[in-house]
Amino acid sequence: MTGRGAGEARGAFADALARLRRELPDVSDETLARRAGRTALPSGRRVEVNARRLGEWLGGRSVPRDFDVVVAVVRAVETAVAGTGPGLAPRLSIAQWERLWRAACEERSPARHGAAEAAAGAEPGPAGAVRGLAVGRPPSDAAALRERPDLAGALDSAIEEGQVRQVVLTGAGGVGKSQLAAAAFHRARRRGLLAVWVPASSRQSALAACARAWRVMAAEGATGARDAGGGGDRGWDEEAEADLFVGWLRTTTRPWLVVLDDVDDPAELAGIWPVGDHGTSVVTTRRRDASVIRPSSRMIRVGMFTPEEAAGYLRARLGADPGTSSSPASDSTGGSRHDAEVESLAEALGHFPLALSQAAAFVIDTGLSLARYRRLLDDRQETLADLFPSSSPADEHGGTVSSTFRPALERAETLAHPGTVRAALALVAMLAPGGIPEVVLHTGAARRWIGREQDRPRERDVLLALRALHRLSLVTHDSERGPATVEAHALVQRAARETVPAADRPALAAAAADALEEVWASREIGPDLAAALYRNVEALRLTAGELLWEGRMHPVLRRTGPHLTGLGRAAATRDTCSELLVRARARLGEGHRDVLFLRSQVAQAVGDLGNATVAHAELAGIRRAAEQNLGAADPDTLSVRLHEARFLMESGGVGEASEAFSTLAADAARALGPGAAPTLDARGFAAMCRGLAGDAVAARDAYAAVAEDLERERGIGDPATLGALTDLGRWIGEAGDPDAAVAMHLKAVEALRTAAGQLHHDTLVARHNLAYWRGLAGSPEQAVEEFAAAAIDAERALGADHPTTLTCRVNLAFWSGRTGRPADAVTELARLQPLIDRILGADHPRALRTRQQSAELQDRAGDRAGATTRLTTLLSDMTRVQGAGHPRTREVAELLNHWGSPAGS
């Protein structure tokens, strides 16, 4: 019989559940759990069912702690098999299920308690007054309690594990630690354990609760209590009674569970920690340091709700009041809009249980719609005290979102140098909640802010402050997985920002921005760190606002556009820099350096998205303004000239662009030096123009010289060096050596993978080019495999509509057609062509090239006449757009001539 090793009653319940489960042999546990979660109980309530826990119940390893879960599973199975004939076994009534379940719950786990009682000569099961006794008052269930099965399961498993004597539920204030502990308290009582609830925020409250437990036991006639000499004598003071209780726990063979709720300072509980071989203590605390970490302890971190739990809480809580405007029934547009608003609010609150509870109460009390409350939440002028007022309390939680934060901060301040903890948290509060590189907080700018009350701020002081915040669960300082990071909940950050005096906010914003710039300006920065810095700059833009625009745009804001461009995210560059440009024009004036820089970034993004002609015209105007306001030799002016010539080249003016690049390279070398970025970039583009003009050998040699200089100036891992190697590989191939082109691209790809990562835009471009040259070098099947992998990764990293993704997909289709089934490839290219024309423009080089490839495949499929007609039209468009001398134009003309010649027929 299933589960007999766990006890007769548990085994009987597990066997009955297994027989029921066998009626759906083709349905997985995950599917059954989802169906049970969607099944309405007689009360109309729904419960969450965890598939892993379902497996444990079937195996007799544990018992559901809530009978409603059993009802949901039974109904889900019976509904699924209804109408399909008789079941595999006689059906049990709900009353019979409840009797089986209750018996299983009351039978304690033999792994933890049975052996000990047998050794003591006691019979298993409730026997004696103390069994099943509950002392103390845990909080009532939340108004829309979430089960949190994974955490509850981990807690139950730890309690039943023989080597665990203490389970520590640690996490920020308001995440639901006490609710989890209360549920475990009630389950322990049902299993026949002595269950004691001890409010432990202070030593006095803990002593009083332990003393009360001793008196209750004595009054109930617990033999162990009288033998110990307590006898219910009312003359004992609380200290003595608490000592007697703790001593009894250490020596008794009776099973027990003691919950120490809300432990603030573990040192205050010295001498009254519950310890014993036959019981377990559960501790709820913000602390997660050495004071609560012991060899016999099990730490369980309690975090925020999952998105599903958070949304489920709000739906259940708000749905209970049909008179409010937040109820689904009052939503004239239907439940889908309400669901979207619920999920949006849950996300905006960071799935924080306490905040969700208070927000729901406030919405119900005020009658606000969810949309209106969300607008208040987004208004940074609103304080947390206004958004989460004490007049709308969160179930039985003793505090509000803002008041819960203060005691933790005050305790953390006692664990590090004066002033450093509050200053460190204020700095963290300005940055991204999802992860701040620790290196940012160790910069000179950050240390000066954090240690501003000290003469010589040290790195060690910063670390102590961070660890103090971590120990009180105000931040998470993670140094175990890769480079160390610091995380904080968005509402904790908001609460911290509200404590900063208005006079200090400009200095705080400057310190945060300077710290980010200090890290980003260093040469030793990889793609992961760059991505993290970008996220933090974006967060700082929101928290600092106008404080980053004191007389200029803070230099760190200049990093955003080039960073996004380097990732191939031209649309994001355009949108971000356009947003910054509006503020820059209003604060700085049209001729300011930062305004011209942002205008250039927007124009480049427009060109990168396919409109090279418009980009060239816009950059020509910006260049004239820059020369007038900044001077011809200014680095920003030279940068604008570089991109003006680049888009002239991409518009088809290769000859003019070549001359412009050569002139620029000389000017930049005089103004900035031969190793400066504008100088080397201009030389690289000049080499590109030579190749596009038909001299592949000259382009190859020029790129080789540029790559050599870049490697000497910046190193092999620099993105510019790796880009030059990729371009060099192209022109090696164009000069007639495809095998050497493959070798060069392999070198570039491996270096880019190491320096930038597999999914970086530059790596994806190099991988595409490697596949292209593999095909030309005689390995088309391998080329198809590499194109397919690059296309999948590009779509994952950049999106389906990104130009690089489209290029990979086009060449995947083309080379697939070259290796067989060209007609299918023509169909795929015909499907992609409208997308390319829409995103890049019908006259973009990629759009024209795709039309050429489609015509070539059409000819390969046997339709030379149709291919010739298509190619003739394309030649006219290429001549109009790129000019008759462009290499691709000449290539199409030669192909048409070949097709029309006897030799090509």
Coordinates of N, CA and C in Angstrom, one line a residue, residues 466-590:
L466 N 27.2 48.4 3.6 CA 26.5 47.5 2.8 C 26.1 46.3 3.5
R467 N 27.0 45.7 4.3 CA 26.7 44.5 5.0 C 25.7 44.7 6.1
A468 N 25.7 45.9 6.7 CA 24.7 46.2 7.8 C 23.3 46.3 7.1
L469 N 23.2 46.9 6.0 CA 22.0 47.0 5.3 C 21.5 45.6 4.9
H470 N 22.4 44.8 4.4 CA 22.1 43.4 4.0 C 21.6 42.6 5.3
R471 N 22.3 42.7 6.4 CA 22.0 42.0 7.6 C 20.5 42.2 8.0
L472 N 20.0 43.4 7.8 CA 18.7 43.8 8.1 C 17.7 43.7 7.0
S473 N 18.1 43.0 5.9 CA 17.3 42.8 4.7 C 16.8 44.0 4.0
L474 N 17.5 45.1 4.2 CA 17.1 46.4 3.5 C 17.7 46.3 2.0
V475 N 18.8 45.7 1.9 CA 19.4 45.4 0.5 C 19.8 44.0 0.5
T476 N 20.1 43.5 -0.7 CA 20.7 42.2 -0.8 C 22.1 42.4 -1.4
H477 N 23.1 42.0 -0.7 CA 24.5 42.2 -1.2 C 25.0 40.8 -1.6
D478 N 25.0 40.6 -2.9 CA 25.3 39.2 -3.4 C 26.7 39.2 -3.9
S479 N 27.6 38.5 -3.3 CA 29.0 38.3 -3.8 C 29.3 36.9 -4.1
E480 N 28.3 36.0 -4.2 CA 28.6 34.6 -4.4 C 28.5 34.2 -5.9
R481 N 27.7 34.9 -6.7 CA 27.6 34.6 -8.1 C 28.1 35.7 -9.0
G482 N 29.4 35.5 -9.4 CA 30.0 36.5 -10.3 C 30.3 37.7 -9.6
P483 N 30.5 38.8 -10.3 CA 30.9 40.1 -9.7 C 29.8 40.5 -8.7
A484 N 30.2 41.1 -7.5 CA 29.3 41.4 -6.5 C 28.3 42.5 -6.9
T485 N 27.0 42.4 -6.5 CA 26.0 43.3 -6.8 C 25.2 43.7 -5.6
V486 N 24.5 44.7 -5.6 CA 23.6 45.2 -4.6 C 22.2 45.4 -5.1
E487 N 21.2 44.8 -4.5 CA 19.8 45.0 -4.9 C 19.0 45.5 -3.8
A488 N 17.9 46.3 -4.2 CA 17.0 46.8 -3.2 C 15.6 46.9 -3.8
H489 N 14.6 46.7 -3.0 CA 13.2 46.8 -3.5 C 12.9 48.2 -3.8
A490 N 12.1 48.5 -4.9 CA 11.8 49.8 -5.3 C 11.1 50.6 -4.2
L491 N 10.3 50.0 -3.4 CA 9.6 50.8 -2.4 C 10.5 51.1 -1.2
V492 N 11.5 50.2 -1.0 CA 12.5 50.6 0.0 C 13.3 51.7 -0.5
Q493 N 13.7 51.7 -1.7 CA 14.4 52.8 -2.3 C 13.6 54.1 -2.2
R494 N 12.3 54.1 -2.5 CA 11.5 55.3 -2.4 C 11.4 55.8 -1.0
A495 N 11.3 54.9 -0.1 CA 11.3 55.3 1.4 C 12.6 55.9 1.7
A496 N 13.7 55.4 1.3 CA 15.0 56.0 1.6 C 15.2 57.3 1.0
R497 N 14.7 57.5 -0.2 CA 14.8 58.8 -0.9 C 14.0 59.9 -0.1
E498 N 12.9 59.5 0.4 CA 12.1 60.5 1.2 C 12.7 60.9 2.4
T499 N 13.7 60.2 2.9 CA 14.4 60.6 4.2 C 15.6 61.6 3.9
V500 N 15.9 61.8 2.6 CA 17.1 62.7 2.3 C 16.6 64.1 2.3
P501 N 17.2 65.0 3.1 CA 16.8 66.4 3.1 C 16.9 67.0 1.7
A502 N 16.1 68.0 1.4 CA 16.1 68.6 0.1 C 17.4 69.3 -0.2
A503 N 18.1 69.8 0.8 CA 19.3 70.5 0.6 C 20.4 69.5 0.2
D504 N 20.3 68.2 0.5 CA 21.3 67.2 0.2 C 21.1 66.5 -1.2
R505 N 19.9 66.7 -1.8 CA 19.6 65.9 -3.0 C 20.5 66.3 -4.2
P506 N 20.8 67.5 -4.4 CA 21.7 67.8 -5.6 C 23.1 67.0 -5.4
A507 N 23.6 67.1 -4.2 CA 24.9 66.4 -4.0 C 24.8 64.9 -4.1
L508 N 23.6 64.4 -3.7 CA 23.4 62.9 -3.8 C 23.3 62.5 -5.3
A509 N 22.5 63.3 -6.1 CA 22.4 63.0 -7.5 C 23.7 63.0 -8.2
A510 N 24.5 64.0 -7.9 CA 25.8 64.2 -8.5 C 26.8 63.0 -8.1
A511 N 26.7 62.6 -6.8 CA 27.5 61.5 -6.4 C 27.2 60.2 -7.2
A512 N 25.9 60.0 -7.3 CA 25.5 58.7 -8.0 C 25.9 58.8 -9.5
A513 N 25.7 59.9 -10.2 CA 26.1 60.1 -11.6 C 27.6 60.0 -11.7
D514 N 28.3 60.7 -10.8 CA 29.8 60.6 -10.9 C 30.3 59.2 -10.7
A515 N 29.7 58.5 -9.8 CA 30.1 57.1 -9.6 C 29.9 56.2 -10.8
L516 N 28.8 56.3 -11.5 CA 28.5 55.6 -12.7 C 29.5 56.0 -13.8
E517 N 29.8 57.3 -13.9 CA 30.7 57.7 -15.0 C 32.1 57.3 -14.7
E518 N 32.5 57.2 -13.4 CA 33.8 56.8 -13.0 C 34.1 55.4 -13.5
V519 N 33.1 54.5 -13.3 CA 33.2 53.1 -13.7 C 33.2 53.0 -15.2
W520 N 32.2 53.7 -15.9 CA 32.1 53.5 -17.3 C 33.2 54.1 -18.1
A521 N 33.9 55.1 -17.5 CA 35.1 55.7 -18.2 C 36.3 54.8 -18.2
S522 N 36.3 53.8 -17.4 CA 37.5 52.9 -17.3 C 37.5 52.0 -18.5
R523 N 38.7 51.6 -18.9 CA 38.9 50.8 -20.1 C 38.4 49.3 -19.8
E524 N 38.5 48.9 -18.5 CA 38.2 47.5 -18.2 C 36.8 47.3 -18.0
I525 N 36.0 47.3 -19.0 CA 34.5 47.2 -18.9 C 34.0 46.2 -19.9
G526 N 33.3 45.1 -19.4 CA 32.8 44.1 -20.4 C 31.3 44.4 -20.6
P527 N 30.7 43.6 -21.5 CA 29.3 43.8 -21.9 C 28.3 43.7 -20.7
D528 N 28.6 42.8 -19.8 CA 27.6 42.6 -18.7 C 27.6 43.8 -17.8
L529 N 28.9 44.3 -17.5 CA 29.0 45.5 -16.7 C 28.4 46.7 -17.4
A530 N 28.6 46.8 -18.7 CA 28.1 48.0 -19.5 C 26.5 47.9 -19.4
A531 N 26.0 46.7 -19.6 CA 24.5 46.6 -19.5 C 24.0 47.0 -18.1
A532 N 24.7 46.6 -17.1 CA 24.2 47.0 -15.7 C 24.4 48.5 -15.5
L533 N 25.4 49.1 -16.0 CA 25.6 50.5 -15.9 C 24.5 51.3 -16.6
Y534 N 24.2 50.8 -17.8 CA 23.1 51.4 -18.6 C 21.8 51.4 -17.8
R535 N 21.4 50.2 -17.2 CA 20.2 50.1 -16.4 C 20.2 51.1 -15.3
N536 N 21.4 51.3 -14.6 CA 21.4 52.2 -13.5 C 21.4 53.7 -13.9
V537 N 21.9 54.0 -15.1 CA 21.8 55.4 -15.6 C 20.3 55.7 -15.9
E538 N 19.6 54.7 -16.5 CA 18.2 54.9 -16.8 C 17.4 55.1 -15.5
A539 N 17.7 54.3 -14.5 CA 17.0 54.5 -13.2 C 17.4 55.9 -12.6
L540 N 18.6 56.3 -12.7 CA 19.0 57.6 -12.2 C 18.3 58.8 -12.9
R541 N 18.1 58.6 -14.2 CA 17.4 59.7 -14.9 C 16.0 59.9 -14.3
L542 N 15.4 58.9 -13.8 CA 14.0 59.0 -13.2 C 14.1 59.6 -11.8
T543 N 15.1 59.1 -11.0 CA 15.2 59.5 -9.6 C 15.8 60.9 -9.5
A544 N 16.7 61.3 -10.4 CA 17.4 62.6 -10.2 C 16.7 63.7 -11.0
G545 N 16.2 63.4 -12.1 CA 15.4 64.4 -12.9 C 16.3 65.6 -13.3
E546 N 15.9 66.7 -13.0 CA 16.5 68.0 -13.3 C 17.9 68.2 -12.7
L547 N 18.2 67.4 -11.6 CA 19.4 67.5 -10.9 C 20.6 67.1 -11.8
L548 N 20.4 66.4 -12.9 CA 21.5 66.0 -13.8 C 21.7 67.0 -14.9
W549 N 21.1 68.2 -14.8 CA 21.2 69.2 -15.8 C 21.6 70.5 -15.3
E550 N 22.5 70.5 -14.3 CA 23.0 71.8 -13.8 C 24.0 72.4 -14.7
G551 N 23.6 73.3 -15.6 CA 24.6 74.0 -16.5 C 25.1 73.1 -17.7
R552 N 24.7 71.8 -17.6 CA 25.1 70.9 -18.7 C 24.3 69.6 -18.5
M553 N 24.4 68.8 -19.5 CA 23.9 67.4 -19.3 C 25.1 66.6 -18.7
H554 N 24.8 65.9 -17.6 CA 25.8 65.2 -16.9 C 26.5 64.2 -17.9
P555 N 27.8 64.1 -17.9 CA 28.5 63.3 -18.9 C 28.0 61.9 -19.0
V556 N 27.5 61.3 -17.9 CA 27.1 59.9 -17.9 C 25.9 59.7 -18.8
L557 N 25.1 60.7 -19.0 CA 24.0 60.6 -19.9 C 24.4 60.5 -21.4
R558 N 25.6 60.9 -21.7 CA 26.1 60.8 -23.1 C 26.4 59.3 -23.4
R559 N 26.5 58.5 -22.4 CA 26.9 57.1 -22.6 C 25.7 56.3 -23.2
T560 N 24.5 56.7 -23.0 CA 23.3 55.9 -23.3 C 23.2 55.7 -24.8
G561 N 23.3 56.7 -25.6 CA 23.1 56.6 -27.1 C 24.2 55.7 -27.7
P562 N 25.5 55.9 -27.5 CA 26.5 55.0 -28.0 C 26.4 53.6 -27.5
H563 N 26.0 53.4 -26.3 CA 25.8 52.1 -25.7 C 24.7 51.3 -26.5
L564 N 23.6 52.0 -26.7 CA 22.5 51.3 -27.4 C 22.8 51.1 -28.9
T565 N 23.5 52.0 -29.5 CA 24.0 51.9 -30.9 C 24.9 50.7 -31.0
G566 N 25.8 50.5 -30.0 CA 26.7 49.4 -30.1 C 26.1 48.1 -30.0
L567 N 24.9 48.0 -29.4 CA 24.1 46.8 -29.3 C 23.2 46.6 -30.5
G568 N 23.3 47.5 -31.4 CA 22.4 47.4 -32.6 C 21.0 47.9 -32.4
R569 N 20.7 48.6 -31.3 CA 19.4 49.0 -31.0 C 19.1 50.4 -31.4
A570 N 19.1 50.6 -32.8 CA 19.0 52.0 -33.3 C 17.7 52.7 -32.9
A571 N 16.6 51.9 -32.9 CA 15.3 52.6 -32.6 C 15.4 53.1 -31.1
A572 N 16.0 52.3 -30.2 CA 16.1 52.7 -28.8 C 17.0 53.9 -28.7
T573 N 18.1 53.9 -29.5 CA 18.9 55.1 -29.5 C 18.2 56.4 -29.9
R574 N 17.4 56.2 -31.0 CA 16.6 57.4 -31.5 C 15.7 57.9 -30.4
D575 N 14.9 57.0 -29.8 CA 13.9 57.4 -28.8 C 14.5 58.0 -27.6
T576 N 15.6 57.3 -27.1 CA 16.2 57.8 -25.8 C 16.8 59.2 -26.0
C577 N 17.6 59.3 -27.1 CA 18.3 60.6 -27.4 C 17.3 61.7 -27.8
S578 N 16.2 61.4 -28.4 CA 15.1 62.4 -28.7 C 14.5 62.9 -27.4
E579 N 14.3 62.0 -26.4 CA 13.8 62.4 -25.1 C 14.8 63.3 -24.4
L580 N 16.0 63.0 -24.4 CA 17.0 63.8 -23.8 C 17.2 65.1 -24.5
L581 N 17.0 65.1 -25.8 CA 17.2 66.3 -26.6 C 16.1 67.4 -26.3
V582 N 14.9 67.0 -26.0 CA 13.9 67.9 -25.6 C 14.3 68.7 -24.3
R583 N 14.8 67.9 -23.3 CA 15.2 68.6 -22.1 C 16.5 69.5 -22.3
A584 N 17.4 69.0 -23.2 CA 18.6 69.7 -23.4 C 18.3 71.0 -24.1
R585 N 17.4 71.0 -25.1 CA 17.1 72.3 -25.7 C 16.5 73.3 -24.8
A586 N 15.6 72.8 -23.9 CA 14.9 73.7 -23.0 C 15.9 74.2 -21.9
R587 N 16.9 73.4 -21.5 CA 17.8 73.9 -20.4 C 19.0 74.5 -20.9
L588 N 19.5 74.2 -22.1 CA 20.9 74.6 -22.5 C 20.9 75.5 -23.8
G589 N 19.9 75.4 -24.6 CA 20.0 76.3 -25.8 C 20.4 75.5 -27.0
E590 N 20.0 76.0 -28.2 CA 20.2 75.2 -29.4 C 21.7 75.0 -29.8

